[in-house]
Amino acid sequence: MRQLFIAKLFLWLLCLPIMATANNPATLAEQAEQAELREFLKKTITSADSFDDRFDAEVWLVDMSGRLARFVKKPKQRLKMLRAIHREATKAELKPDLVLALIEVESHFNEYAISRVGAQGLMQVMPFWKNEIGRPEDNLTDIDTNLSYGCRILQFYLKKEKGNWMNALARYNGSYGKYWYPERVMNAWRKRWFVNET
């Protein structure tokens, strides 16, 4: 009888933390957000068409989401942004981690950033490009549009410079011949975004 009482007491004590948090609104909200994030991550990974396989997608998105958290607080927003960055960088034959470093330097991941000279969005694209390619209605603060422009511009400069990242980054910034900007990007890359692909 005593053993049964002790077993019931032990079981009750184990359930106490669960019962205490079950009705806590903050805990319920956190659980709901976690469930929503989990579902979003599943969809993001499943439809991460720029990845060769689902496992690579999961590893990269989870890893980069942790790194990006200091700049973008909302997990869902981070995953959406990372998926777009990976997709557009891959289309432009660029390393996504280097594009992340460039974005950190250009806008600190503020999709609505506008520089003192009028460059816009994550990759700080100059609006004159819209007219140059006959698309004046494009919104450069739209993440997908901005990444598409920025990655293609960087791809062009990288090809022009025969793969020399320092020169391509200087051209991207409009500071060709000076290396303060490429050094900032490369420092951010080494410090926060580098992915060892061995």
PDB file of C-alpha atoms in Angstrom:
ATOM      1  CA  MET A   1       0.000   0.000   0.000  1.00  0.00           C
ATOM      2  CA  ARG A   2       2.792   2.358   0.957  1.00  0.00           C
ATOM      3  CA  GLN A   3       4.599   1.613  -2.338  1.00  0.00           C
ATOM      4  CA  LEU A   4       1.439   2.384  -4.307  1.00  0.00           C
ATOM      5  CA  PHE A   5       1.099   5.699  -2.459  1.00  0.00           C
ATOM      6  CA  ILE A   6       4.757   6.577  -3.189  1.00  0.00           C
ATOM      7  CA  ALA A   7       4.343   5.621  -6.856  1.00  0.00           C
ATOM      8  CA  LYS A   8       1.223   7.824  -7.179  1.00  0.00           C
ATOM      9  CA  LEU A   9       2.973  10.689  -5.381  1.00  0.00           C
ATOM     10  CA  PHE A  10       6.001  10.354  -7.655  1.00  0.00           C
ATOM     11  CA  LEU A  11       3.778  10.335 -10.746  1.00  0.00           C
ATOM     12  CA  TRP A  12       1.868  13.371  -9.464  1.00  0.00           C
ATOM     13  CA  LEU A  13       5.150  15.239  -8.849  1.00  0.00           C
ATOM     14  CA  LEU A  14       6.282  14.439 -12.383  1.00  0.00           C
ATOM     15  CA  CYS A  15       3.054  15.854 -13.795  1.00  0.00           C
ATOM     16  CA  LEU A  16       3.135  19.003 -11.663  1.00  0.00           C
ATOM     17  CA  PRO A  17       5.319  21.059 -14.057  1.00  0.00           C
ATOM     18  CA  ILE A  18       3.125  20.035 -16.975  1.00  0.00           C
ATOM     19  CA  MET A  19      -0.050  21.021 -15.114  1.00  0.00           C
ATOM     20  CA  ALA A  20       1.521  24.317 -14.028  1.00  0.00           C
ATOM     21  CA  THR A  21       2.391  25.310 -17.600  1.00  0.00           C
ATOM     22  CA  ALA A  22      -0.696  23.901 -19.279  1.00  0.00           C
ATOM     23  CA  ASN A  23      -2.824  26.959 -18.566  1.00  0.00           C
ATOM     24  CA  ASN A  24      -0.064  29.557 -18.730  1.00  0.00           C
ATOM     25  CA  PRO A  25      -0.906  31.868 -21.686  1.00  0.00           C
ATOM     26  CA  ALA A  26       2.770  32.679 -22.329  1.00  0.00           C
ATOM     27  CA  THR A  27       3.658  29.001 -22.532  1.00  0.00           C
ATOM     28  CA  LEU A  28       0.680  28.266 -24.771  1.00  0.00           C
ATOM     29  CA  ALA A  29       1.691  31.119 -27.077  1.00  0.00           C
ATOM     30  CA  GLU A  30       5.278  29.836 -27.204  1.00  0.00           C
ATOM     31  CA  GLN A  31       4.052  26.326 -27.969  1.00  0.00           C
ATOM     32  CA  ALA A  32       1.794  27.649 -30.729  1.00  0.00           C
ATOM     33  CA  GLU A  33       4.664  29.658 -32.227  1.00  0.00           C
ATOM     34  CA  GLN A  34       6.956  26.622 -32.077  1.00  0.00           C
ATOM     35  CA  ALA A  35       4.326  24.490 -33.817  1.00  0.00           C
ATOM     36  CA  GLU A  36       3.825  27.165 -36.478  1.00  0.00           C
ATOM     37  CA  LEU A  37       7.580  27.481 -36.967  1.00  0.00           C
ATOM     38  CA  ARG A  38       7.952  23.713 -37.220  1.00  0.00           C
ATOM     39  CA  GLU A  39       5.278  23.550 -39.947  1.00  0.00           C
ATOM     40  CA  PHE A  40       6.825  26.501 -41.777  1.00  0.00           C
ATOM     41  CA  LEU A  41      10.266  24.872 -41.593  1.00  0.00           C
ATOM     42  CA  LYS A  42       8.858  21.630 -43.006  1.00  0.00           C
ATOM     43  CA  LYS A  43       7.299  23.513 -45.935  1.00  0.00           C
ATOM     44  CA  THR A  44      10.411  25.619 -46.446  1.00  0.00           C
ATOM     45  CA  ILE A  45      12.689  22.612 -46.473  1.00  0.00           C
ATOM     46  CA  THR A  46      10.376  20.562 -48.662  1.00  0.00           C
ATOM     47  CA  SER A  47      10.080  23.345 -51.206  1.00  0.00           C
ATOM     48  CA  ALA A  48      13.685  24.519 -50.978  1.00  0.00           C
ATOM     49  CA  ASP A  49      14.222  24.045 -54.689  1.00  0.00           C
ATOM     50  CA  SER A  50      17.729  25.504 -54.748  1.00  0.00           C
ATOM     51  CA  PHE A  51      19.075  22.623 -52.657  1.00  0.00           C
ATOM     52  CA  ASP A  52      20.211  19.302 -54.073  1.00  0.00           C
ATOM     53  CA  ASP A  53      18.624  17.346 -51.253  1.00  0.00           C
ATOM     54  CA  ARG A  54      16.296  17.836 -48.340  1.00  0.00           C
ATOM     55  CA  PHE A  55      18.920  17.049 -45.693  1.00  0.00           C
ATOM     56  CA  ASP A  56      21.267  19.736 -47.063  1.00  0.00           C
ATOM     57  CA  ALA A  57      18.361  22.186 -46.993  1.00  0.00           C
ATOM     58  CA  GLU A  58      17.532  21.393 -43.388  1.00  0.00           C
ATOM     59  CA  VAL A  59      21.135  21.636 -42.202  1.00  0.00           C
ATOM     60  CA  TRP A  60      21.814  24.913 -44.036  1.00  0.00           C
ATOM     61  CA  LEU A  61      18.544  26.610 -43.054  1.00  0.00           C
ATOM     62  CA  VAL A  62      18.815  25.653 -39.377  1.00  0.00           C
ATOM     63  CA  ASP A  63      22.497  26.643 -39.210  1.00  0.00           C
ATOM     64  CA  MET A  64      22.028  29.992 -40.958  1.00  0.00           C
ATOM     65  CA  SER A  65      18.830  30.757 -39.058  1.00  0.00           C
ATOM     66  CA  GLY A  66      20.809  30.598 -35.819  1.00  0.00           C
ATOM     67  CA  ARG A  67      23.457  32.918 -37.237  1.00  0.00           C
ATOM     68  CA  LEU A  68      20.873  35.347 -38.624  1.00  0.00           C
ATOM     69  CA  ALA A  69      18.917  35.559 -35.337  1.00  0.00           C
ATOM     70  CA  ARG A  70      20.960  38.540 -34.119  1.00  0.00           C
ATOM     71  CA  PHE A  71      19.739  40.564 -37.130  1.00  0.00           C
ATOM     72  CA  VAL A  72      16.236  39.175 -37.754  1.00  0.00           C
ATOM     73  CA  LYS A  73      14.322  38.256 -34.599  1.00  0.00           C
ATOM     74  CA  LYS A  74      11.307  36.412 -36.047  1.00  0.00           C
ATOM     75  CA  PRO A  75      12.145  32.795 -36.965  1.00  0.00           C
ATOM     76  CA  LYS A  76       9.561  32.609 -39.745  1.00  0.00           C
ATOM     77  CA  GLN A  77      10.898  35.789 -41.351  1.00  0.00           C
ATOM     78  CA  ARG A  78      14.473  34.453 -41.104  1.00  0.00           C
ATOM     79  CA  LEU A  79      13.593  31.204 -42.856  1.00  0.00           C
ATOM     80  CA  LYS A  80      11.705  32.980 -45.621  1.00  0.00           C
ATOM     81  CA  MET A  81      14.636  35.355 -46.147  1.00  0.00           C
ATOM     82  CA  LEU A  82      17.221  32.553 -46.070  1.00  0.00           C
ATOM     83  CA  ARG A  83      15.315  30.473 -48.575  1.00  0.00           C
ATOM     84  CA  ALA A  84      15.128  33.455 -50.952  1.00  0.00           C
ATOM     85  CA  ILE A  85      18.828  34.267 -50.452  1.00  0.00           C
ATOM     86  CA  HIS A  86      19.849  30.676 -51.157  1.00  0.00           C
ATOM     87  CA  ARG A  87      17.591  30.457 -54.219  1.00  0.00           C
ATOM     88  CA  GLU A  88      18.754  33.713 -55.832  1.00  0.00           C
ATOM     89  CA  ALA A  89      22.428  33.194 -54.977  1.00  0.00           C
ATOM     90  CA  THR A  90      22.310  29.683 -56.437  1.00  0.00           C
ATOM     91  CA  LYS A  91      20.590  30.900 -59.617  1.00  0.00           C
ATOM     92  CA  ALA A  92      23.365  33.471 -60.018  1.00  0.00           C
ATOM     93  CA  GLU A  93      26.065  30.851 -59.301  1.00  0.00           C
ATOM     94  CA  LEU A  94      27.134  32.674 -56.121  1.00  0.00           C
ATOM     95  CA  LYS A  95      27.959  31.250 -52.713  1.00  0.00           C
ATOM     96  CA  PRO A  96      24.948  31.976 -50.461  1.00  0.00           C
ATOM     97  CA  ASP A  97      27.197  32.549 -47.441  1.00  0.00           C
ATOM     98  CA  LEU A  98      29.073  35.327 -49.277  1.00  0.00           C
ATOM     99  CA  VAL A  99      25.767  36.913 -50.282  1.00  0.00           C
ATOM    100  CA  LEU A 100      24.776  36.836 -46.592  1.00  0.00           C
ATOM    101  CA  ALA A 101      28.008  38.667 -45.711  1.00  0.00           C
ATOM    102  CA  LEU A 102      27.358  41.288 -48.390  1.00  0.00           C
ATOM    103  CA  ILE A 103      23.808  41.832 -47.102  1.00  0.00           C
ATOM    104  CA  GLU A 104      25.080  42.211 -43.542  1.00  0.00           C
ATOM    105  CA  VAL A 105      27.430  44.991 -44.650  1.00  0.00           C
ATOM    106  CA  GLU A 106      24.951  46.650 -47.026  1.00  0.00           C
ATOM    107  CA  SER A 107      21.750  46.722 -44.972  1.00  0.00           C
ATOM    108  CA  HIS A 108      22.113  44.636 -41.795  1.00  0.00           C
ATOM    109  CA  PHE A 109      19.231  42.576 -43.221  1.00  0.00           C
ATOM    110  CA  ASN A 110      16.807  45.508 -43.261  1.00  0.00           C
ATOM    111  CA  GLU A 111      14.684  44.901 -46.357  1.00  0.00           C
ATOM    112  CA  TYR A 112      13.442  48.515 -46.224  1.00  0.00           C
ATOM    113  CA  ALA A 113      16.891  50.127 -45.936  1.00  0.00           C
ATOM    114  CA  ILE A 114      17.499  53.169 -48.118  1.00  0.00           C
ATOM    115  CA  SER A 115      20.996  54.654 -48.263  1.00  0.00           C
ATOM    116  CA  ARG A 116      21.852  58.349 -48.408  1.00  0.00           C
ATOM    117  CA  VAL A 117      22.438  57.950 -52.171  1.00  0.00           C
ATOM    118  CA  GLY A 118      19.124  56.134 -52.719  1.00  0.00           C
ATOM    119  CA  ALA A 119      20.197  52.472 -52.852  1.00  0.00           C
ATOM    120  CA  GLN A 120      17.372  50.241 -51.635  1.00  0.00           C
ATOM    121  CA  GLY A 121      16.655  46.961 -49.902  1.00  0.00           C
ATOM    122  CA  LEU A 122      18.717  44.088 -48.574  1.00  0.00           C
ATOM    123  CA  MET A 123      21.445  44.326 -51.211  1.00  0.00           C
ATOM    124  CA  GLN A 124      21.208  48.121 -51.595  1.00  0.00           C
ATOM    125  CA  VAL A 125      20.390  48.132 -55.306  1.00  0.00           C
ATOM    126  CA  MET A 126      20.380  51.505 -57.054  1.00  0.00           C
ATOM    127  CA  PRO A 127      16.940  52.328 -58.539  1.00  0.00           C
ATOM    128  CA  PHE A 128      18.378  53.369 -61.922  1.00  0.00           C
ATOM    129  CA  TRP A 129      18.786  49.656 -62.697  1.00  0.00           C
ATOM    130  CA  LYS A 130      15.001  49.308 -62.956  1.00  0.00           C
ATOM    131  CA  ASN A 131      14.916  51.730 -65.899  1.00  0.00           C
ATOM    132  CA  GLU A 132      18.067  50.236 -67.391  1.00  0.00           C
ATOM    133  CA  ILE A 133      16.339  46.889 -67.829  1.00  0.00           C
ATOM    134  CA  GLY A 134      12.904  48.308 -68.650  1.00  0.00           C
ATOM    135  CA  ARG A 135      11.157  47.412 -65.389  1.00  0.00           C
ATOM    136  CA  PRO A 136      10.428  50.756 -63.694  1.00  0.00           C
ATOM    137  CA  GLU A 137       7.543  49.264 -61.683  1.00  0.00           C
ATOM    138  CA  ASP A 138       9.761  46.805 -59.773  1.00  0.00           C
ATOM    139  CA  ASN A 139       9.815  47.249 -55.992  1.00  0.00           C
ATOM    140  CA  LEU A 140      13.389  47.061 -54.720  1.00  0.00           C
ATOM    141  CA  THR A 141      12.256  46.675 -51.107  1.00  0.00           C
ATOM    142  CA  ASP A 142      10.594  43.391 -52.065  1.00  0.00           C
ATOM    143  CA  ILE A 143      13.000  40.701 -50.863  1.00  0.00           C
ATOM    144  CA  ASP A 144      12.781  38.460 -53.933  1.00  0.00           C
ATOM    145  CA  THR A 145      13.096  41.351 -56.389  1.00  0.00           C
ATOM    146  CA  ASN A 146      15.999  42.916 -54.512  1.00  0.00           C
ATOM    147  CA  LEU A 147      17.880  39.627 -54.224  1.00  0.00           C
ATOM    148  CA  SER A 148      17.335  38.864 -57.886  1.00  0.00           C
ATOM    149  CA  TYR A 149      18.776  42.233 -58.939  1.00  0.00           C
ATOM    150  CA  GLY A 150      21.605  42.217 -56.394  1.00  0.00           C
ATOM    151  CA  CYS A 151      22.751  38.660 -57.062  1.00  0.00           C
ATOM    152  CA  ARG A 152      22.706  39.146 -60.842  1.00  0.00           C
ATOM    153  CA  ILE A 153      24.649  42.412 -60.557  1.00  0.00           C
ATOM    154  CA  LEU A 154      27.237  40.712 -58.346  1.00  0.00           C
ATOM    155  CA  GLN A 155      27.364  37.730 -60.721  1.00  0.00           C
ATOM    156  CA  PHE A 156      28.076  40.104 -63.619  1.00  0.00           C
ATOM    157  CA  TYR A 157      30.933  41.803 -61.763  1.00  0.00           C
ATOM    158  CA  LEU A 158      32.366  38.477 -60.611  1.00  0.00           C
ATOM    159  CA  LYS A 159      32.466  37.214 -64.213  1.00  0.00           C
ATOM    160  CA  LYS A 160      33.941  40.514 -65.382  1.00  0.00           C
ATOM    161  CA  GLU A 161      36.672  40.142 -62.753  1.00  0.00           C
ATOM    162  CA  LYS A 162      37.265  36.465 -63.676  1.00  0.00           C
ATOM    163  CA  GLY A 163      36.297  35.212 -60.212  1.00  0.00           C
ATOM    164  CA  ASN A 164      38.232  37.804 -58.200  1.00  0.00           C
ATOM    165  CA  TRP A 165      35.881  38.453 -55.270  1.00  0.00           C
ATOM    166  CA  MET A 166      37.734  41.518 -53.983  1.00  0.00           C
ATOM    167  CA  ASN A 167      37.488  43.345 -57.315  1.00  0.00           C
ATOM    168  CA  ALA A 168      33.906  42.185 -57.921  1.00  0.00           C
ATOM    169  CA  LEU A 169      32.820  43.439 -54.485  1.00  0.00           C
ATOM    170  CA  ALA A 170      34.582  46.773 -55.039  1.00  0.00           C
ATOM    171  CA  ARG A 171      32.732  47.158 -58.353  1.00  0.00           C
ATOM    172  CA  TYR A 172      29.440  46.223 -56.696  1.00  0.00           C
ATOM    173  CA  ASN A 173      29.959  48.993 -54.161  1.00  0.00           C
ATOM    174  CA  GLY A 174      31.157  51.515 -56.737  1.00  0.00           C
ATOM    175  CA  SER A 175      34.565  51.742 -55.094  1.00  0.00           C
ATOM    176  CA  TYR A 176      36.664  49.874 -57.664  1.00  0.00           C
ATOM    177  CA  GLY A 177      40.369  50.167 -56.917  1.00  0.00           C
ATOM    178  CA  LYS A 178      39.753  50.588 -53.181  1.00  0.00           C
ATOM    179  CA  TYR A 179      39.489  47.634 -50.856  1.00  0.00           C
ATOM    180  CA  TRP A 180      37.873  48.891 -47.667  1.00  0.00           C
ATOM    181  CA  TYR A 181      34.442  47.623 -48.766  1.00  0.00           C
ATOM    182  CA  PRO A 182      35.495  44.138 -49.962  1.00  0.00           C
ATOM    183  CA  GLU A 183      37.480  43.742 -46.745  1.00  0.00           C
ATOM    184  CA  ARG A 184      34.378  44.537 -44.677  1.00  0.00           C
ATOM    185  CA  VAL A 185      32.361  41.939 -46.581  1.00  0.00           C
ATOM    186  CA  MET A 186      35.089  39.313 -46.336  1.00  0.00           C
ATOM    187  CA  ASN A 187      35.541  39.999 -42.609  1.00  0.00           C
ATOM    188  CA  ALA A 188      31.791  39.550 -42.027  1.00  0.00           C
ATOM    189  CA  TRP A 189      31.929  36.348 -44.081  1.00  0.00           C
ATOM    190  CA  ARG A 190      34.849  34.901 -42.106  1.00  0.00           C
ATOM    191  CA  LYS A 191      33.390  35.995 -38.758  1.00  0.00           C
ATOM    192  CA  ARG A 192      29.746  34.944 -39.167  1.00  0.00           C
ATOM    193  CA  TRP A 193      28.811  33.303 -42.471  1.00  0.00           C
ATOM    194  CA  PHE A 194      31.654  31.049 -43.651  1.00  0.00           C
ATOM    195  CA  VAL A 195      30.547  27.494 -44.379  1.00  0.00           C
ATOM    196  CA  ASN A 196      33.238  24.822 -44.544  1.00  0.00           C
ATOM    197  CA  GLU A 197      32.208  22.624 -47.470  1.00  0.00           C
ATOM    198  CA  THR A 198      34.652  19.772 -46.902  1.00  0.00           C
TER     199      THR A 198
END
